[in-house]
């Protein structure tokens, strides 16, 4: 039997300053792509909002004052060179970016293109963390809820790269529903980019646990759904804000098979055997045999906690 082994490169980024132009950033992405080609990768995975600094950390009175951080098309004028280069190498691309639609909607989005240059799909972030109004008590803002809408598109899974592939973005990775939605579509590889500041203003007691929580939720999501998970950071100190790195490629067993060791631009590569997923999907997590959806009504029927009286 021919095994379906996909060679995946997670392209962690170090900080992007607010002065850095798209062209300069794309040069960095191209340097990582060159390394991925040298290492014969089939797919390169860049992080969330990989083309700009993490702009929701600054409040602007007018939403449109941040419009220069958004892409109006993908590929666009400055990014086409990246997709062309990847296509020339036969490498697929996952890229996170801020999307501004023709009718004025703003989403935190990722795109997946296969090794022939075909767009597999796009994903718009479902779980939008942070806040919508200026909160000056914080050392820095996390205004994702001001600059991005919650997407209602849900979690899709696509046939690509000889397997079943899905996407999620940053905060999505903390929610078990994210993985299970895709698990129920048979997902074998989930691609996740993230920007996670080490300081969490609403509860700084969580700061020292950021790295633990990052791996905890992605490893659990991988294991409980029998899928590969690729988590890719934009880490390091960006505009004075220190963010988590520790990008990781996680097997369906929940084990980390590759992990970044710096907080800078760094490529990690792993052979992802998609057939490994069956060991979990057809045994402990044989959903069709063991799940009890009739017992899980609250999960879709209820949003917040309703404690018994
Ligand atoms: N970009 C993100 O979604 N960041 C969030 C916040 C809460 C730090 C995260 O969950 O990592």
Short mmCIF file of C-alpha atoms and ligand atoms in Angstrom, two decimals:
data_model
loop_
_atom_site.label_atom_id
_atom_site.label_comp_id
_atom_site.label_asym_id
_atom_site.label_seq_id
_atom_site.Cartn_x
_atom_site.Cartn_y
_atom_site.Cartn_z
CA UNK A 1 0.00 0.00 0.00
CA UNK A 2 1.32 3.47 -0.88
CA UNK A 3 1.44 5.54 2.28
CA UNK A 4 0.19 9.10 2.14
CA UNK A 5 3.14 10.94 3.62
CA UNK A 6 3.05 14.72 3.34
CA UNK A 7 6.21 16.66 4.12
CA UNK A 8 5.04 19.73 5.98
CA UNK A 9 7.14 22.81 6.78
CA UNK A 10 5.98 25.11 9.57
CA UNK A 11 7.41 28.56 8.82
CA UNK A 12 7.55 30.40 12.13
CA UNK A 13 8.05 34.16 11.91
CA UNK A 14 9.84 36.42 14.32
CA UNK A 15 8.43 39.90 14.94
CA UNK A 16 7.28 42.20 12.13
CA UNK A 17 7.69 45.89 12.92
CA UNK A 18 5.07 48.47 11.94
CA UNK A 19 7.67 50.07 9.64
CA UNK A 20 8.27 46.88 7.66
CA UNK A 21 6.71 47.01 4.17
CA UNK A 22 4.81 44.12 2.58
CA UNK A 23 7.68 43.72 0.12
CA UNK A 24 10.18 43.33 2.97
CA UNK A 25 7.98 40.81 4.75
CA UNK A 26 7.38 38.81 1.57
CA UNK A 27 11.19 38.62 1.17
CA UNK A 28 11.34 36.91 4.57
CA UNK A 29 8.56 34.54 3.54
CA UNK A 30 10.46 33.76 0.33
CA UNK A 31 13.64 32.98 2.29
CA UNK A 32 11.68 30.44 4.34
CA UNK A 33 10.14 29.05 1.15
CA UNK A 34 13.65 28.51 -0.27
CA UNK A 35 14.54 26.52 2.84
CA UNK A 36 11.33 24.51 2.49
CA UNK A 37 12.23 23.72 -1.12
CA UNK A 38 15.75 22.64 -0.08
CA UNK A 39 14.13 20.32 2.44
CA UNK A 40 11.71 18.98 -0.19
CA UNK A 41 8.57 20.07 1.61
CA UNK A 42 5.14 19.61 -0.01
CA UNK A 43 3.46 22.37 1.98
CA UNK A 44 4.65 25.48 3.83
CA UNK A 45 2.50 26.86 6.65
CA UNK A 46 2.88 30.54 7.61
CA UNK A 47 1.21 32.02 10.72
CA UNK A 48 -1.82 34.22 11.43
CA UNK A 49 -1.58 37.79 10.02
CA UNK A 50 1.76 36.89 8.47
CA UNK A 51 2.13 40.00 6.32
CA UNK A 52 2.03 42.76 8.93
CA UNK A 53 2.64 43.61 12.52
CA UNK A 54 -0.19 42.53 14.88
CA UNK A 55 -2.10 45.81 14.42
CA UNK A 56 -5.06 45.08 16.79
CA UNK A 57 -2.70 46.08 19.59
CA UNK A 58 -3.36 49.75 18.69
CA UNK A 59 -6.67 51.60 18.99
CA UNK A 60 -7.77 53.97 16.24
CA UNK A 61 -10.91 56.09 16.46
CA UNK A 62 -11.72 55.29 12.83
CA UNK A 63 -11.63 51.64 11.80
CA UNK A 64 -10.38 52.69 8.39
CA UNK A 65 -7.18 54.13 9.90
CA UNK A 66 -5.89 50.54 9.95
CA UNK A 67 -7.05 49.70 6.43
CA UNK A 68 -3.50 49.66 5.08
CA UNK A 69 -2.92 46.47 7.08
CA UNK A 70 -5.63 44.58 5.12
CA UNK A 71 -5.46 42.72 1.79
CA UNK A 72 -8.15 43.44 -0.80
CA UNK A 73 -7.21 40.43 -2.91
CA UNK A 74 -5.20 37.26 -2.36
CA UNK A 75 -2.84 36.79 -4.06
CA UNK A 76 -2.43 40.55 -4.28
CA UNK A 77 0.14 42.80 -5.94
CA UNK A 78 2.83 42.24 -3.29
CA UNK A 79 2.06 38.58 -2.48
CA UNK A 80 1.73 37.12 -5.99
CA UNK A 81 5.50 36.59 -6.16
CA UNK A 82 5.28 34.25 -3.14
CA UNK A 83 2.55 32.09 -4.68
CA UNK A 84 4.37 32.04 -8.05
CA UNK A 85 7.61 30.93 -6.37
CA UNK A 86 5.81 28.23 -4.38
CA UNK A 87 4.08 27.04 -7.53
CA UNK A 88 7.44 26.85 -9.34
CA UNK A 89 8.69 24.58 -6.56
CA UNK A 90 5.44 22.57 -6.51
CA UNK A 91 4.93 23.55 -2.86
CA UNK A 92 1.52 24.33 -1.36
CA UNK A 93 1.05 27.46 0.78
CA UNK A 94 -0.99 28.32 3.87
CA UNK A 95 -0.91 32.04 4.68
CA UNK A 96 -2.75 34.13 7.28
CA UNK A 97 -3.73 37.74 6.48
CA UNK A 98 -6.24 40.48 7.26
CA UNK A 99 -8.99 40.49 4.64
CA UNK A 100 -11.04 43.54 3.61
CA UNK A 101 -13.86 42.52 1.28
CA UNK A 102 -15.28 44.63 -1.56
CA UNK A 103 -18.41 45.25 0.51
CA UNK A 104 -16.42 46.44 3.53
CA UNK A 105 -16.23 43.37 5.79
CA UNK A 106 -13.07 42.70 7.78
CA UNK A 107 -11.96 39.17 8.58
CA UNK A 108 -8.94 37.44 10.05
CA UNK A 109 -8.39 34.98 7.21
CA UNK A 110 -6.12 32.24 5.93
CA UNK A 111 -5.77 30.80 2.44
CA UNK A 112 -4.62 27.35 1.37
CA UNK A 113 -3.17 26.83 -2.12
CA UNK A 114 -1.95 23.44 -3.34
CA UNK A 115 1.32 22.57 -5.11
CA UNK A 116 -0.21 23.24 -8.54
CA UNK A 117 -1.25 26.78 -7.57
CA UNK A 118 -4.95 25.85 -7.17
CA UNK A 119 -6.73 27.63 -4.32
CA UNK A 120 -8.03 24.87 -2.06
CA UNK A 121 -10.02 27.20 0.18
CA UNK A 122 -10.05 30.13 2.54
CA UNK A 123 -10.97 30.18 6.22
CA UNK A 124 -12.22 33.16 8.27
CA UNK A 125 -11.60 33.09 12.01
CA UNK A 126 -14.65 31.99 14.01
CA UNK A 127 -13.57 32.75 17.61
CA UNK A 128 -12.54 36.41 17.86
CA UNK A 129 -10.87 37.15 21.21
CA UNK A 130 -10.11 40.41 22.98
CA UNK A 131 -12.30 43.52 23.05
CA UNK A 132 -13.90 46.11 20.76
CA UNK A 133 -13.30 49.38 22.65
CA UNK A 134 -10.17 51.11 23.86
CA UNK A 135 -9.14 49.82 27.31
CA UNK A 136 -6.33 52.17 28.41
CA UNK A 137 -5.67 50.19 31.63
CA UNK A 138 -4.05 47.47 29.54
CA UNK A 139 -0.31 47.76 28.76
CA UNK A 140 -1.31 47.09 25.13
CA UNK A 141 -4.64 46.51 23.41
CA UNK A 142 -6.06 43.29 21.95
CA UNK A 143 -8.69 44.87 19.69
CA UNK A 144 -9.46 41.92 17.45
CA UNK A 145 -13.16 42.39 18.21
CA UNK A 146 -12.90 45.92 16.83
CA UNK A 147 -10.99 45.11 13.67
CA UNK A 148 -12.44 41.70 12.73
CA UNK A 149 -15.94 40.28 12.42
CA UNK A 150 -16.81 36.81 13.67
CA UNK A 151 -17.12 34.58 10.66
CA UNK A 152 -20.26 32.48 10.21
CA UNK A 153 -18.70 30.25 7.57
CA UNK A 154 -17.80 27.54 10.08
CA UNK A 155 -15.03 24.96 9.88
CA UNK A 156 -14.67 23.33 6.49
CA UNK A 157 -12.48 20.43 5.48
CA UNK A 158 -11.12 20.13 1.96
CA UNK A 159 -9.69 17.28 -0.12
CA UNK A 160 -6.13 18.37 -0.87
CA UNK A 161 -2.57 17.02 -0.75
CA UNK A 162 -3.96 13.47 -0.96
CA UNK A 163 -5.83 13.89 2.33
CA UNK A 164 -8.43 15.88 4.23
CA UNK A 165 -7.25 19.30 5.36
CA UNK A 166 -8.79 22.01 7.53
CA UNK A 167 -7.78 25.39 8.95
CA UNK A 168 -8.27 27.32 12.17
CA UNK A 169 -6.73 30.56 13.45
CA UNK A 170 -5.07 31.27 16.80
CA UNK A 171 -7.81 31.56 19.48
CA UNK A 172 -9.81 28.86 17.64
CA UNK A 173 -7.17 26.37 18.81
CA UNK A 174 -8.27 26.73 22.43
CA UNK A 175 -11.82 25.48 21.72
CA UNK A 176 -12.47 21.72 21.47
CA UNK A 177 -15.43 22.42 19.16
CA UNK A 178 -12.99 23.64 16.50
CA UNK A 179 -11.25 20.29 16.22
CA UNK A 180 -14.42 18.19 16.63
CA UNK A 181 -16.23 20.09 13.86
CA UNK A 182 -13.39 19.12 11.54
CA UNK A 183 -12.95 15.69 13.13
CA UNK A 184 -16.54 14.90 12.16
CA UNK A 185 -15.55 15.61 8.55
CA UNK A 186 -12.65 13.16 8.80
CA UNK A 187 -9.91 15.78 8.96
CA UNK A 188 -6.33 14.47 8.82
CA UNK A 189 -4.35 17.73 8.93
CA UNK A 190 -5.31 20.99 10.65
CA UNK A 191 -3.28 24.14 9.94
CA UNK A 192 -3.27 26.84 12.63
CA UNK A 193 -1.38 30.13 12.75
CA UNK A 194 -1.16 32.17 15.94
CA UNK A 195 -0.07 35.47 17.58
CA UNK A 196 -0.15 34.96 21.34
CA UNK A 197 1.27 37.69 23.60
CA UNK A 198 2.87 36.26 26.74
CA UNK A 199 1.07 38.87 28.84
CA UNK A 200 -2.65 38.17 29.22
CA UNK A 201 -4.05 41.36 30.77
CA UNK A 202 -7.41 39.98 32.09
CA UNK A 203 -5.54 37.37 34.21
CA UNK A 204 -1.72 37.70 34.31
CA UNK A 205 -1.54 34.54 36.44
CA UNK A 206 -1.85 32.73 33.11
CA UNK A 207 1.30 34.37 31.69
CA UNK A 208 3.77 31.67 32.78
CA UNK A 209 1.45 28.99 31.40
CA UNK A 210 1.16 30.35 27.84
CA UNK A 211 3.50 27.77 26.33
CA UNK A 212 1.87 24.93 28.27
CA UNK A 213 -1.65 25.96 27.24
CA UNK A 214 -0.60 26.35 23.62
CA UNK A 215 0.62 22.80 23.32
CA UNK A 216 -2.02 21.40 25.68
CA UNK A 217 -4.95 22.40 23.49
CA UNK A 218 -3.36 21.51 20.15
CA UNK A 219 -2.08 18.15 21.40
CA UNK A 220 -5.50 17.32 22.86
CA UNK A 221 -7.23 18.38 19.62
CA UNK A 222 -4.90 16.18 17.58
CA UNK A 223 -5.27 13.11 19.80
CA UNK A 224 -9.03 13.33 20.39
CA UNK A 225 -9.70 13.58 16.66
CA UNK A 226 -6.87 11.43 15.30
CA UNK A 227 -5.41 14.21 13.18
CA UNK A 228 -2.15 16.01 12.52
CA UNK A 229 -2.06 19.58 13.82
CA UNK A 230 0.46 22.18 12.64
CA UNK A 231 0.65 25.22 14.93
CA UNK A 232 2.75 28.11 13.63
CA UNK A 233 3.62 31.24 15.60
CA UNK A 234 4.55 34.79 14.90
CA UNK A 235 6.66 35.08 18.03
CA UNK A 236 9.34 37.21 19.64
CA UNK A 237 9.15 40.80 20.80
CA UNK A 238 7.09 42.80 18.31
CA UNK A 239 6.66 46.53 18.95
CA UNK A 240 7.48 45.95 22.62
CA UNK A 241 5.07 43.02 23.05
CA UNK A 242 6.62 39.63 23.73
CA UNK A 243 4.78 36.79 21.98
CA UNK A 244 4.94 33.03 22.23
CA UNK A 245 6.93 31.08 19.66
CA UNK A 246 7.25 27.27 20.13
CA UNK A 247 5.64 26.37 16.79
CA UNK A 248 4.95 22.66 16.68
CA UNK A 249 3.95 19.81 14.40
CA UNK A 250 1.78 17.37 16.33
CA UNK A 251 0.97 13.77 15.39
CA UNK A 252 -2.44 12.06 15.73
CA UNK A 253 -1.05 10.44 18.87
CA UNK A 254 -0.82 13.91 20.42
CA UNK A 255 2.97 13.78 20.39
CA UNK A 256 5.03 16.75 19.20
CA UNK A 257 7.27 15.52 16.39
CA UNK A 258 8.95 18.87 15.59
CA UNK A 259 9.21 22.10 17.54
CA UNK A 260 10.79 25.50 16.89
CA UNK A 261 13.57 26.42 19.29
CA UNK A 262 13.97 30.14 18.53
CA UNK A 263 11.67 33.16 18.62
CA UNK A 264 12.70 34.18 15.11
CA UNK A 265 12.07 33.19 11.50
CA UNK A 266 12.60 29.44 11.65
CA UNK A 267 11.54 26.47 9.57
CA UNK A 268 10.68 23.12 11.10
CA UNK A 269 9.81 20.14 8.93
CA UNK A 270 8.13 16.79 9.55
CA UNK A 271 6.89 13.90 7.46
CA UNK A 272 3.19 13.66 8.24
CA UNK A 273 1.89 10.18 7.54
CA UNK A 274 -1.81 10.81 7.01
CA UNK A 275 -2.54 7.10 7.36
CA UNK A 276 -1.39 7.30 10.98
CA UNK A 277 -4.74 9.04 11.67
CA UNK A 278 -6.61 5.75 11.14
CA UNK A 279 -5.00 4.24 14.24
CA UNK A 280 -7.05 6.66 16.32
CA UNK A 281 -10.05 7.27 14.08
CA UNK A 282 -10.79 3.55 13.79
CA UNK A 283 -10.15 2.55 17.42
CA UNK A 284 -10.56 4.71 20.55
CA UNK A 285 -12.05 7.58 18.57
CA UNK A 286 -14.26 5.59 16.23
CA UNK A 287 -16.91 8.30 16.25
CA UNK A 288 -19.61 6.29 14.47
CA UNK A 289 -19.31 3.54 17.05
CA UNK A 290 -18.75 5.38 20.31
CA UNK A 291 -20.00 8.96 20.15
CA UNK A 292 -23.33 9.83 21.86
CA UNK A 293 -24.50 13.01 20.10
CA UNK A 294 -27.92 12.68 21.72
CA UNK A 295 -26.12 13.30 25.04
CA UNK A 296 -24.37 16.45 23.80
CA UNK A 297 -27.33 18.74 23.09
CA UNK A 298 -26.02 21.60 25.22
CA UNK A 299 -22.95 21.95 23.06
CA UNK A 300 -24.89 23.44 20.18
CA UNK A 301 -28.07 24.43 22.03
CA UNK A 302 -26.54 26.67 24.67
CA UNK A 303 -23.88 29.42 24.58
CA UNK A 304 -22.99 30.41 28.18
CA UNK A 305 -23.04 28.47 31.42
CA UNK A 306 -26.46 27.71 32.94
CA UNK A 307 -25.81 26.37 36.42
CA UNK A 308 -28.50 24.26 38.09
CA UNK A 309 -30.70 26.19 40.56
N1 LIG B 1 -4.47 36.17 17.99
C1 LIG B 1 -5.16 35.56 18.97
O1 LIG B 1 -6.25 35.03 18.74
N2 LIG B 1 -4.64 35.62 20.22
C2 LIG B 1 -5.37 35.10 21.33
C3 LIG B 1 -5.27 36.01 22.52
C4 LIG B 1 -6.25 35.68 23.60
C5 LIG B 1 -3.95 36.16 23.10
C6 LIG B 1 -4.98 33.67 21.67
O2 LIG B 1 -5.88 32.89 22.01
O3 LIG B 1 -3.80 33.29 21.62
#
